[in-house]
Amino acid sequence: RATCAIAESAEFLDPQMIGRAQGTLFIVGTGPGTPQWRLPESEKMLRKATDWVGYGLYLDLIADLHNGQKQHRFDLGQEEVRVRHALELAAQGKTVALVSSGDPGIYAMATLVFELLETGNSGVFAKPCAKDNFVAEWQRVHVEATPGISALQAASARIGAPLGHDFCTISLSDLLTPWETIERRIRAAAEGDFVIAFYNPVSRHRTTQLVQAQEILLKHRPVETPVIIARNLGRDEEKVKVVSLENMDPAQVDMLTVVLVGSSQTRRLQLPNGEVKVYTPRGYDKKQENEEISPVA
C-alpha cells in the first residue's frame, strides 16, 4: 500500500524549476573606493558569490577580492539591465553579488531591485519576457542587502564634521526626477537651513543644475558659508577642498564629485598646523548655558 497526497497550486508550476536550488542576490555596497572602507559583511558576500554583476569601474575597485567569480560587466547608464540580469542569474539558483559603490540603498541599485520585484515586466519596466512565469521565478530569489560607506560620510570624515547637525541629501540629476521637483527641494532645504549633500552635481551633458542650486542657496546663506568639494574619494586621485559658497566654481566639479554645503551655523576652523577643518556645531554651548541658568529645584 502507498499513501499519495495531491494538491492544486494557485499558480502555474514550471517543471524546470522543481528541484532547483533557491538563488541568492546580494546587493553589495563597496564604499567610495579604498578597500579600507569596505565593510567585512560586504567582503564576505563578494567572496561567497559565484557571479558579480556591476558597472565595470566598480568591479575594478574590488579586483583584490576576485577569486574565480564570473564577472558580468555593464556600462554606465545600464542600471535596469544590470538588475534584470542579476535577478535572472539568481533565479537560476546562483549566488549573485550586484555591486554598487558607496551604499547600495543611497542613489544606487537596491531600490531598483525592489521596484522590479514589485512591477516585474509591467508598467514602466515593461519588457518582452521569454516565459509567462518569469517574474514568479524572481520571487523565489533570496535578496539580502549590506550597507556601505557613502560618499557624504567619507567627505565629512575627511574634512571634519560638517554633518554634525541636521542635514539632507539631494541628487541634482534630472534624468529620473523633474528639475522643478529638485528645485523645490533645494529651496526647502535652504529655507530649513540644512547642511546639504549634493549627489550627481553635474554630468557630461548636464552642467547648469549646480549653478542654479548655488544661486538659490546664496539667497538664504552667508556668502562665506563653507562648501566642501570632494572628488574621487578613497581613490588615488582623491582631492578634497573647502571654498566659500560665493566662490564655489561649478566648472571644477564633475560626476565623481560630491558637494557638501554648510548651514548658516557651519564653521571653518584652521588648526595650528595650518590644516583646515569644517564642522557644524550641535549646540552644546547653548545646552551648557541653559544648565547654568536653570533654577535649583
Coordinates of N, CA and C in Angstrom, one line a residue, residues 60-186:
D60 N 36.3 46.8 -11.0 CA 37.7 47.0 -10.9 C 38.2 47.4 -9.5
L61 N 37.3 48.1 -8.8 CA 37.7 48.5 -7.4 C 37.7 47.4 -6.4
I62 N 37.1 46.2 -6.8 CA 37.1 45.1 -5.9 C 37.9 43.9 -6.5
A63 N 38.9 44.2 -7.4 CA 39.6 43.2 -8.1 C 40.5 42.4 -7.1
D64 N 40.8 43.0 -5.9 CA 41.6 42.3 -5.0 C 40.9 41.1 -4.3
L65 N 39.5 41.1 -4.4 CA 38.7 40.0 -3.9 C 38.3 39.0 -4.9
H66 N 38.7 39.2 -6.2 CA 38.3 38.3 -7.2 C 39.0 36.9 -7.1
N67 N 38.2 35.9 -7.1 CA 38.8 34.5 -6.9 C 37.9 33.5 -7.7
G68 N 37.9 33.8 -9.0 CA 37.1 32.9 -9.9 C 35.7 33.2 -10.2
Q69 N 35.2 34.3 -9.5 CA 33.8 34.7 -9.8 C 33.6 35.1 -11.2
K70 N 32.5 34.7 -11.8 CA 32.3 35.2 -13.2 C 31.8 36.6 -13.1
Q71 N 32.4 37.5 -13.9 CA 32.1 38.9 -13.9 C 31.2 39.3 -15.1
H72 N 30.1 40.0 -14.8 CA 29.2 40.4 -15.8 C 29.2 42.0 -15.7
R73 N 30.0 42.5 -16.7 CA 30.2 44.0 -16.7 C 29.3 44.7 -17.6
F74 N 28.9 45.9 -17.1 CA 27.9 46.7 -17.8 C 28.4 48.1 -17.9
D75 N 27.9 48.9 -18.9 CA 28.3 50.3 -19.0 C 27.5 51.2 -18.0
L76 N 28.0 52.4 -17.8 CA 27.3 53.3 -17.1 C 26.0 53.7 -17.8
G77 N 24.9 53.7 -17.0 CA 23.6 54.0 -17.6 C 22.7 52.8 -17.9
Q78 N 23.3 51.6 -17.7 CA 22.6 50.3 -17.9 C 22.1 49.7 -16.6
E79 N 21.6 50.6 -15.7 CA 21.2 50.1 -14.4 C 20.1 49.1 -14.4
E80 N 19.1 49.4 -15.2 CA 18.0 48.4 -15.2 C 18.4 47.1 -15.8
V81 N 19.2 47.1 -16.8 CA 19.7 45.9 -17.5 C 20.5 45.1 -16.5
R82 N 21.3 45.8 -15.7 CA 22.2 45.2 -14.7 C 21.3 44.4 -13.7
V83 N 20.3 45.1 -13.2 CA 19.4 44.5 -12.1 C 18.7 43.3 -12.7
R84 N 18.1 43.4 -13.9 CA 17.4 42.3 -14.5 C 18.3 41.1 -14.7
H85 N 19.5 41.4 -15.1 CA 20.5 40.3 -15.4 C 20.8 39.6 -14.0
A86 N 21.0 40.4 -13.0 CA 21.3 39.8 -11.7 C 20.2 38.9 -11.2
L87 N 18.9 39.4 -11.4 CA 17.8 38.6 -10.9 C 17.6 37.3 -11.7
E88 N 17.9 37.4 -13.0 CA 17.8 36.2 -13.9 C 18.8 35.2 -13.4
L89 N 20.1 35.6 -13.1 CA 21.1 34.7 -12.7 C 20.7 34.0 -11.4
A90 N 20.2 34.9 -10.4 CA 19.8 34.3 -9.1 C 18.6 33.4 -9.3
A91 N 17.7 33.7 -10.2 CA 16.6 32.8 -10.4 C 17.0 31.4 -10.9
Q92 N 18.2 31.3 -11.5 CA 18.7 30.1 -12.0 C 19.4 29.3 -10.8
G93 N 19.3 29.8 -9.6 CA 19.9 29.1 -8.5 C 21.3 29.6 -8.1
K94 N 21.8 30.6 -8.8 CA 23.2 31.0 -8.5 C 23.2 32.0 -7.3
T95 N 24.4 32.2 -6.8 CA 24.6 33.2 -5.7 C 25.3 34.4 -6.4
V96 N 24.5 35.5 -6.4 CA 24.9 36.7 -7.3 C 25.2 37.9 -6.4
A97 N 26.2 38.6 -6.7 CA 26.5 39.9 -6.0 C 26.3 41.0 -7.0
L98 N 25.3 41.9 -6.7 CA 25.0 43.1 -7.5 C 25.8 44.2 -6.8
V99 N 26.8 44.7 -7.5 CA 27.8 45.6 -6.9 C 27.5 47.0 -7.1
S100 N 27.5 47.8 -6.1 CA 27.3 49.3 -6.1 C 28.5 49.9 -5.4
S101 N 28.9 51.1 -5.8 CA 29.8 51.8 -5.0 C 29.0 52.5 -3.8
G102 N 29.7 53.0 -2.8 CA 29.0 53.6 -1.7 C 28.1 52.7 -1.0
D103 N 26.9 53.2 -0.7 CA 25.9 52.4 0.0 C 24.8 52.1 -1.1
P104 N 24.5 50.8 -1.2 CA 23.6 50.4 -2.3 C 22.2 50.9 -2.2
G105 N 21.8 51.4 -1.0 CA 20.5 51.9 -0.8 C 20.4 53.4 -0.9
I106 N 21.5 54.1 -1.2 CA 21.5 55.6 -1.4 C 21.9 55.9 -2.9
Y107 N 20.9 56.3 -3.6 CA 21.0 56.6 -5.0 C 21.8 55.5 -5.8
A108 N 21.4 54.3 -5.5 CA 22.1 53.1 -6.1 C 21.1 52.0 -6.5
M109 N 21.6 50.8 -6.4 CA 20.9 49.7 -7.1 C 19.8 49.0 -6.3
A110 N 19.8 49.2 -4.9 CA 18.9 48.4 -4.1 C 17.4 48.8 -4.4
T111 N 17.2 50.1 -4.6 CA 15.8 50.5 -4.8 C 15.2 49.9 -6.1
L112 N 16.1 49.8 -7.2 CA 15.7 49.3 -8.5 C 15.4 47.8 -8.4
V113 N 16.1 47.1 -7.5 CA 15.8 45.6 -7.3 C 14.4 45.5 -6.8
F114 N 14.1 46.2 -5.8 CA 12.7 46.1 -5.2 C 11.6 46.6 -6.1
E115 N 11.9 47.6 -6.9 CA 10.9 48.1 -7.8 C 10.6 47.0 -8.9
L116 N 11.7 46.3 -9.4 CA 11.4 45.3 -10.4 C 10.8 44.1 -9.8
L117 N 11.1 43.8 -8.5 CA 10.4 42.7 -7.8 C 8.9 42.9 -7.7
E118 N 8.6 44.2 -7.5 CA 7.2 44.6 -7.4 C 6.5 44.7 -8.8
T119 N 7.1 45.3 -9.7 CA 6.4 45.6 -11.0 C 6.8 44.5 -12.1
G120 N 7.9 43.9 -11.9 CA 8.3 42.9 -12.9 C 8.3 43.4 -14.3
N121 N 7.6 42.8 -15.2 CA 7.5 43.2 -16.6 C 6.3 44.0 -17.0
S122 N 5.8 44.7 -16.0 CA 4.6 45.5 -16.2 C 5.0 47.0 -16.0
G123 N 4.1 47.8 -16.4 CA 4.2 49.3 -16.2 C 5.4 49.8 -16.9
V124 N 6.1 50.8 -16.2 CA 7.2 51.5 -16.9 C 8.4 50.5 -17.2
F125 N 8.5 49.4 -16.5 CA 9.5 48.4 -16.7 C 9.2 47.3 -17.7
A126 N 8.1 47.6 -18.5 CA 7.6 46.5 -19.4 C 8.7 46.1 -20.4
K127 N 9.0 44.8 -20.5 CA 9.9 44.3 -21.4 C 9.4 42.9 -21.9
P128 N 9.8 42.5 -23.1 CA 9.3 41.2 -23.6 C 10.0 40.1 -22.7
C129 N 9.2 39.1 -22.3 CA 9.8 38.1 -21.4 C 9.6 36.7 -22.1
A130 N 10.6 35.8 -21.9 CA 10.6 34.6 -22.6 C 9.6 33.6 -22.0
K131 N 9.3 33.7 -20.7 CA 8.4 32.8 -20.0 C 7.3 33.6 -19.3
D132 N 6.1 32.9 -19.3 CA 5.0 33.6 -18.6 C 5.2 33.8 -17.1
N133 N 6.0 32.9 -16.5 CA 6.2 33.0 -15.1 C 7.6 33.5 -14.7
F134 N 8.1 34.4 -15.6 CA 9.4 34.9 -15.4 C 9.5 35.7 -14.1
V135 N 8.5 36.5 -13.8 CA 8.5 37.2 -12.5 C 8.4 36.3 -11.3
A136 N 7.6 35.2 -11.5 CA 7.5 34.3 -10.4 C 8.8 33.6 -10.1
E137 N 9.7 33.5 -11.1 CA 11.0 32.9 -10.8 C 11.8 33.9 -9.9
W138 N 11.6 35.2 -10.2 CA 12.3 36.2 -9.3 C 11.9 36.1 -7.9
Q139 N 10.6 35.8 -7.7 CA 10.0 35.8 -6.3 C 10.7 34.7 -5.4
R140 N 11.3 33.7 -6.1 CA 12.0 32.7 -5.3 C 13.3 33.1 -4.8
V141 N 13.8 34.2 -5.3 CA 15.2 34.6 -5.0 C 15.3 35.2 -3.6
H142 N 16.3 34.8 -2.9 CA 16.5 35.4 -1.5 C 17.4 36.6 -1.8
V143 N 16.8 37.8 -1.3 CA 17.5 39.0 -1.5 C 18.0 39.6 -0.2
E144 N 19.3 40.0 -0.2 CA 19.9 40.5 1.0 C 20.8 41.6 0.7
A145 N 20.7 42.7 1.4 CA 21.5 43.9 1.1 C 22.4 44.2 2.3
T146 N 23.6 44.7 2.0 CA 24.5 45.1 3.0 C 24.8 46.6 2.9
P147 N 25.0 47.3 4.0 CA 25.3 48.8 3.9 C 26.7 49.0 3.4
G148 N 26.9 50.2 3.0 CA 28.3 50.6 2.6 C 28.5 52.1 3.1
I149 N 29.8 52.5 3.1 CA 30.1 53.9 3.4 C 29.8 54.7 2.2
S150 N 28.9 55.7 2.4 CA 28.5 56.6 1.3 C 29.5 57.8 1.1
A151 N 29.4 58.4 0.0 CA 30.4 59.5 -0.3 C 30.2 60.7 0.7
L152 N 29.0 60.9 1.1 CA 28.8 62.1 2.0 C 29.5 61.8 3.4
Q153 N 29.5 60.5 3.8 CA 30.2 60.1 5.0 C 31.7 60.2 4.9
A154 N 32.2 59.8 3.8 CA 33.6 59.8 3.5 C 34.1 61.3 3.4
A155 N 33.4 62.1 2.7 CA 33.7 63.5 2.6 C 33.7 64.2 3.9
S156 N 32.7 63.9 4.7 CA 32.6 64.5 6.1 C 33.8 64.2 6.9
A157 N 34.1 62.9 6.9 CA 35.2 62.4 7.8 C 36.6 63.0 7.3
R158 N 36.7 63.2 6.0 CA 38.0 63.7 5.5 C 38.2 65.2 6.0
I159 N 37.1 65.9 6.1 CA 37.3 67.4 6.3 C 36.9 67.8 7.8
G160 N 36.3 66.9 8.6 CA 36.0 67.2 9.9 C 34.7 66.6 10.4
A161 N 33.6 67.5 10.5 CA 32.3 67.0 11.0 C 31.2 68.0 10.5
P162 N 31.2 68.2 9.2 CA 30.1 69.1 8.7 C 28.7 68.6 8.8
L163 N 28.6 67.3 9.0 CA 27.2 66.7 9.1 C 26.9 66.5 10.6
G164 N 27.5 67.3 11.5 CA 27.3 67.2 12.9 C 25.9 67.6 13.3
H165 N 25.1 68.3 12.5 CA 23.8 68.6 12.8 C 22.9 68.3 11.7
D166 N 21.6 68.7 11.7 CA 20.7 68.2 10.7 C 21.2 68.5 9.2
F167 N 21.0 67.4 8.4 CA 21.5 67.5 7.0 C 20.5 66.7 6.1
C168 N 20.6 67.0 4.8 CA 19.8 66.2 3.9 C 20.7 65.9 2.6
T169 N 20.3 65.0 1.8 CA 20.9 64.8 0.5 C 20.0 65.0 -0.6
I170 N 20.5 65.6 -1.7 CA 19.7 65.9 -2.9 C 20.5 65.5 -4.1
S171 N 19.9 64.7 -5.0 CA 20.5 64.4 -6.2 C 20.1 65.5 -7.3
L172 N 21.1 66.1 -8.0 CA 20.8 67.1 -9.0 C 20.6 66.5 -10.3
S173 N 20.6 65.2 -10.4 CA 20.3 64.6 -11.7 C 18.8 64.7 -12.0
D174 N 18.4 65.2 -13.2 CA 17.0 65.3 -13.6 C 16.7 64.2 -14.6
L175 N 17.5 63.2 -14.7 CA 17.2 62.1 -15.6 C 15.9 61.4 -15.2
L176 N 15.7 61.2 -13.9 CA 14.5 60.4 -13.4 C 13.6 61.3 -12.6
T177 N 14.1 62.5 -12.2 CA 13.2 63.4 -11.4 C 13.2 64.8 -12.1
P178 N 12.0 65.3 -12.3 CA 11.9 66.6 -13.0 C 12.7 67.7 -12.2
W179 N 13.3 68.6 -13.0 CA 14.0 69.7 -12.4 C 13.2 70.5 -11.4
E180 N 11.9 70.7 -11.8 CA 11.0 71.5 -10.9 C 10.9 70.9 -9.5
T181 N 10.9 69.6 -9.4 CA 10.8 68.9 -8.2 C 12.1 69.1 -7.4
I182 N 13.3 68.9 -8.1 CA 14.6 69.1 -7.5 C 14.7 70.5 -6.9
E183 N 14.3 71.5 -7.8 CA 14.5 72.9 -7.4 C 13.6 73.2 -6.1
R184 N 12.4 72.6 -6.1 CA 11.6 72.8 -4.9 C 12.3 72.2 -3.6
R185 N 12.9 71.1 -3.8 CA 13.6 70.5 -2.6 C 14.8 71.3 -2.2
I186 N 15.5 71.9 -3.1 CA 16.7 72.8 -2.8 C 16.2 74.0 -2.0

